[in-house]
mmCIF file of C-alpha atoms in Angstrom:
data_model
loop_
_atom_site.group_PDB
_atom_site.id
_atom_site.type_symbol
_atom_site.label_atom_id
_atom_site.label_comp_id
_atom_site.label_asym_id
_atom_site.label_seq_id
_atom_site.Cartn_x
_atom_site.Cartn_y
_atom_site.Cartn_z
ATOM 1 C CA MET A 1 -5.160 -4.297 -7.826
ATOM 2 C CA THR A 2 -3.239 -7.575 -7.812
ATOM 3 C CA GLY A 3 -2.278 -9.990 -10.562
ATOM 4 C CA ALA A 4 -2.183 -9.236 -14.259
ATOM 5 C CA PRO A 5 -4.144 -6.171 -15.343
ATOM 6 C CA SER A 6 -7.376 -6.645 -17.269
ATOM 7 C CA PRO A 7 -7.110 -6.287 -21.064
ATOM 8 C CA LEU A 8 -8.733 -2.812 -20.777
ATOM 9 C CA ALA A 9 -6.191 -1.652 -18.194
ATOM 10 C CA ALA A 10 -3.333 -3.337 -20.098
ATOM 11 C CA TYR A 11 -4.171 -1.317 -23.220
ATOM 12 C CA ASP A 12 -3.966 1.918 -21.231
ATOM 13 C CA LEU A 13 -0.771 0.882 -19.449
ATOM 14 C CA GLU A 14 0.838 0.108 -22.804
ATOM 15 C CA HIS A 15 0.159 3.688 -23.915
ATOM 16 C CA SER A 16 1.336 5.144 -20.602
ATOM 17 C CA ARG A 17 4.655 3.317 -20.979
ATOM 18 C CA ARG A 18 5.173 5.069 -24.306
ATOM 19 C CA GLY A 19 5.484 8.375 -22.490
ATOM 20 C CA ALA A 20 1.870 9.357 -21.941
ATOM 21 C CA LEU A 21 1.990 9.408 -18.167
ATOM 22 C CA ARG A 22 -1.481 10.905 -17.827
ATOM 23 C CA LEU A 23 -3.895 9.209 -20.209
ATOM 24 C CA ALA A 24 -7.481 10.380 -20.771
ATOM 25 C CA GLY A 25 -10.311 8.488 -22.410
ATOM 26 C CA VAL A 26 -13.191 10.297 -24.125
ATOM 27 C CA ASP A 27 -16.573 9.036 -25.335
ATOM 28 C CA GLU A 28 -20.091 10.288 -25.941
ATOM 29 C CA ALA A 29 -23.698 9.202 -25.513
ATOM 30 C CA GLY A 30 -26.749 10.358 -27.406
ATOM 31 C CA ARG A 31 -25.306 10.730 -30.867
ATOM 32 C CA GLY A 32 -27.905 8.425 -32.443
ATOM 33 C CA CYS A 33 -30.878 9.502 -30.335
ATOM 34 C CA TRP A 34 -33.856 11.390 -31.692
ATOM 35 C CA ALA A 35 -34.250 13.653 -28.651
ATOM 36 C CA GLY A 36 -32.124 15.348 -26.028
ATOM 37 C CA PRO A 37 -28.523 16.431 -25.826
ATOM 38 C CA VAL A 38 -25.327 14.699 -26.801
ATOM 39 C CA VAL A 39 -23.186 14.178 -23.695
ATOM 40 C CA ALA A 40 -19.450 13.544 -23.679
ATOM 41 C CA ALA A 41 -17.197 12.609 -20.804
ATOM 42 C CA ALA A 42 -13.422 12.533 -20.382
ATOM 43 C CA VAL A 43 -11.742 10.461 -17.676
ATOM 44 C CA VAL A 44 -8.195 10.038 -16.368
ATOM 45 C CA LEU A 45 -7.877 6.845 -14.331
ATOM 46 C CA PRO A 46 -5.089 5.855 -11.950
ATOM 47 C CA ASP A 47 -2.584 3.556 -13.715
ATOM 48 C CA GLY A 48 -3.867 -0.015 -13.760
ATOM 49 C CA TRP A 49 -7.223 0.826 -12.136
ATOM 50 C CA CYS A 50 -10.009 -1.214 -13.679
ATOM 51 C CA PRO A 51 -13.040 -2.572 -11.809
ATOM 52 C CA ARG A 52 -13.979 -6.135 -12.698
ATOM 53 C CA ARG A 53 -17.229 -5.147 -14.461
ATOM 54 C CA LEU A 54 -15.839 -2.166 -16.408
ATOM 55 C CA ASN A 55 -16.929 -2.467 -20.035
ATOM 56 C CA ASP A 56 -18.528 -0.592 -22.912
ATOM 57 C CA SER A 57 -21.622 1.131 -21.446
ATOM 58 C CA LYS A 58 -23.837 -0.416 -24.135
ATOM 59 C CA LYS A 59 -22.990 -3.883 -22.772
ATOM 60 C CA LEU A 60 -24.067 -3.072 -19.202
ATOM 61 C CA ASN A 61 -27.508 -2.699 -17.659
ATOM 62 C CA GLY A 62 -28.551 0.553 -15.997
ATOM 63 C CA ARG A 63 -27.966 -0.643 -12.425
ATOM 64 C CA VAL A 64 -24.383 -1.737 -13.162
ATOM 65 C CA ARG A 65 -23.687 1.496 -15.068
ATOM 66 C CA GLU A 66 -24.879 3.548 -12.061
ATOM 67 C CA GLU A 67 -22.707 1.518 -9.653
ATOM 68 C CA LEU A 68 -19.665 1.854 -11.911
ATOM 69 C CA CYS A 69 -20.336 5.568 -12.396
ATOM 70 C CA ARG A 70 -20.075 6.092 -8.629
ATOM 71 C CA GLU A 71 -16.851 4.044 -8.525
ATOM 72 C CA ILE A 72 -15.353 5.951 -11.461
ATOM 73 C CA VAL A 73 -16.178 9.379 -10.020
ATOM 74 C CA ALA A 74 -14.730 8.362 -6.647
ATOM 75 C CA SER A 75 -11.549 6.794 -8.081
ATOM 76 C CA ALA A 76 -10.699 8.836 -11.181
ATOM 77 C CA SER A 77 -7.683 11.116 -11.065
ATOM 78 C CA SER A 78 -9.906 13.622 -12.861
ATOM 79 C CA TRP A 79 -13.000 13.686 -15.020
ATOM 80 C CA GLY A 80 -15.111 16.171 -16.930
ATOM 81 C CA ALA A 81 -18.393 16.068 -18.819
ATOM 82 C CA CYS A 82 -20.331 18.328 -21.141
ATOM 83 C CA ALA A 83 -23.809 18.264 -22.680
ATOM 84 C CA VAL A 84 -24.581 19.996 -25.978
ATOM 85 C CA SER A 85 -28.245 20.817 -26.453
ATOM 86 C CA ALA A 86 -30.548 19.580 -29.194
ATOM 87 C CA GLY A 87 -30.915 23.173 -30.394
ATOM 88 C CA ARG A 88 -27.164 23.492 -30.861
ATOM 89 C CA ILE A 89 -27.083 20.084 -32.554
ATOM 90 C CA ASP A 90 -29.694 21.367 -35.013
ATOM 91 C CA ARG A 91 -27.574 24.457 -35.711
ATOM 92 C CA ILE A 92 -24.140 22.852 -36.150
ATOM 93 C CA ASN A 93 -24.969 19.129 -36.824
ATOM 94 C CA ILE A 94 -24.515 16.101 -34.605
ATOM 95 C CA LEU A 95 -20.897 15.409 -35.550
ATOM 96 C CA GLN A 96 -19.756 18.958 -34.740
ATOM 97 C CA ALA A 97 -21.817 18.944 -31.523
ATOM 98 C CA THR A 98 -20.224 15.646 -30.478
ATOM 99 C CA LEU A 99 -16.711 16.931 -31.155
ATOM 100 C CA GLU A 100 -17.513 20.144 -29.251
ATOM 101 C CA ALA A 101 -18.796 18.190 -26.240
ATOM 102 C CA MET A 102 -15.690 16.001 -26.288
ATOM 103 C CA ALA A 103 -13.311 18.979 -26.491
ATOM 104 C CA ARG A 104 -15.113 20.793 -23.676
ATOM 105 C CA SER A 105 -14.980 17.639 -21.520
ATOM 106 C CA VAL A 106 -11.238 17.268 -22.041
ATOM 107 C CA ALA A 107 -10.757 20.969 -21.223
ATOM 108 C CA LYS A 108 -12.192 20.289 -17.734
ATOM 109 C CA LEU A 109 -9.430 17.817 -16.867
ATOM 110 C CA ALA A 110 -6.836 19.115 -14.428
ATOM 111 C CA PRO A 111 -4.016 18.637 -14.815
ATOM 112 C CA ALA A 112 -4.206 18.217 -18.574
ATOM 113 C CA PRO A 113 -3.518 14.713 -19.870
ATOM 114 C CA HIS A 114 -0.459 13.888 -21.949
ATOM 115 C CA LEU A 115 -2.499 11.772 -24.405
ATOM 116 C CA VAL A 116 -6.217 11.600 -25.163
ATOM 117 C CA LEU A 117 -7.741 8.373 -26.484
ATOM 118 C CA VAL A 118 -10.969 9.151 -28.336
ATOM 119 C CA ASP A 119 -13.585 6.507 -29.064
ATOM 120 C CA GLY A 120 -14.329 6.469 -32.778
ATOM 121 C CA ARG A 121 -12.705 7.662 -35.972
ATOM 122 C CA GLN A 122 -12.584 11.418 -35.442
ATOM 123 C CA ILE A 123 -10.630 13.504 -32.990
ATOM 124 C CA PRO A 124 -12.120 16.699 -31.540
ATOM 125 C CA PRO A 125 -10.181 19.966 -31.825
ATOM 126 C CA LEU A 126 -7.666 19.668 -28.982
ATOM 127 C CA ASP A 127 -4.360 21.305 -28.125
ATOM 128 C CA LEU A 128 -3.140 17.927 -26.872
ATOM 129 C CA PRO A 129 -1.871 14.760 -28.530
ATOM 130 C CA ALA A 130 -4.817 12.487 -29.303
ATOM 131 C CA ARG A 131 -5.502 9.168 -30.943
ATOM 132 C CA ALA A 132 -8.759 7.838 -32.398
ATOM 133 C CA VAL A 133 -9.556 4.298 -31.247
ATOM 134 C CA VAL A 134 -12.329 2.538 -33.159
ATOM 135 C CA GLY A 135 -14.203 0.388 -30.661
ATOM 136 C CA GLY A 136 -12.297 2.135 -27.894
ATOM 137 C CA ASP A 137 -15.022 1.636 -25.295
ATOM 138 C CA ALA A 138 -14.307 -2.117 -25.498
ATOM 139 C CA THR A 139 -10.511 -1.629 -25.740
ATOM 140 C CA SER A 140 -9.419 1.025 -23.215
ATOM 141 C CA ALA A 141 -10.326 1.276 -19.517
ATOM 142 C CA ALA A 142 -10.275 5.085 -19.700
ATOM 143 C CA ILE A 143 -12.587 5.163 -22.728
ATOM 144 C CA ALA A 144 -14.908 2.559 -21.157
ATOM 145 C CA ALA A 145 -15.073 4.719 -18.011
ATOM 146 C CA ALA A 146 -15.875 7.795 -20.121
ATOM 147 C CA SER A 147 -18.521 5.782 -21.973
ATOM 148 C CA ILE A 148 -20.214 4.922 -18.678
ATOM 149 C CA LEU A 149 -20.107 8.479 -17.325
ATOM 150 C CA ALA A 150 -21.505 9.932 -20.554
ATOM 151 C CA LYS A 151 -24.331 7.365 -20.718
ATOM 152 C CA VAL A 152 -25.290 7.694 -17.041
ATOM 153 C CA LEU A 153 -25.230 11.501 -17.147
ATOM 154 C CA ARG A 154 -27.317 11.580 -20.328
ATOM 155 C CA ASP A 155 -29.793 9.053 -18.884
ATOM 156 C CA ARG A 156 -30.155 11.229 -15.772
ATOM 157 C CA ILE A 157 -30.908 14.277 -17.944
ATOM 158 C CA MET A 158 -33.542 12.367 -19.923
ATOM 159 C CA VAL A 159 -35.184 10.921 -16.780
ATOM 160 C CA ALA A 160 -35.352 14.416 -15.237
ATOM 161 C CA TRP A 161 -36.937 15.775 -18.425
ATOM 162 C CA ASP A 162 -39.478 12.948 -18.388
ATOM 163 C CA ARG A 163 -40.632 13.975 -14.916
#
């Protein structure tokens, strides 16, 4: 990547300079839906990596999300995802299911990140330093990437169920 980093990448680089050499972003999809699982994804991106169209998944159409998902999976230093079923959501509530999916996604990252940026106000139970970032999917490249992975993976589950 040449020139000045995008604002999303700049936010992540700022945090990496503070000592968090490996930065992960975490987000979820399906928290407000009436059917299906909640899906979370965690992503560690190479420093400064940020495709031109990377943005909050809710601001992108399905075709662009799919294209970016392929780019993210191919370029990420590591990524992990987890779906928590509707039955489990009913047993433990949507907030706890979301936090569980996020924690399980982060646990799949290898090597473990030094800092986890979590979209929203609440941090899942992690044994790692973490920071809640309200509106993080429009602020951090790593969170935006996680937002896209979570949304695409959840959409794929729902399309398969529809068949």
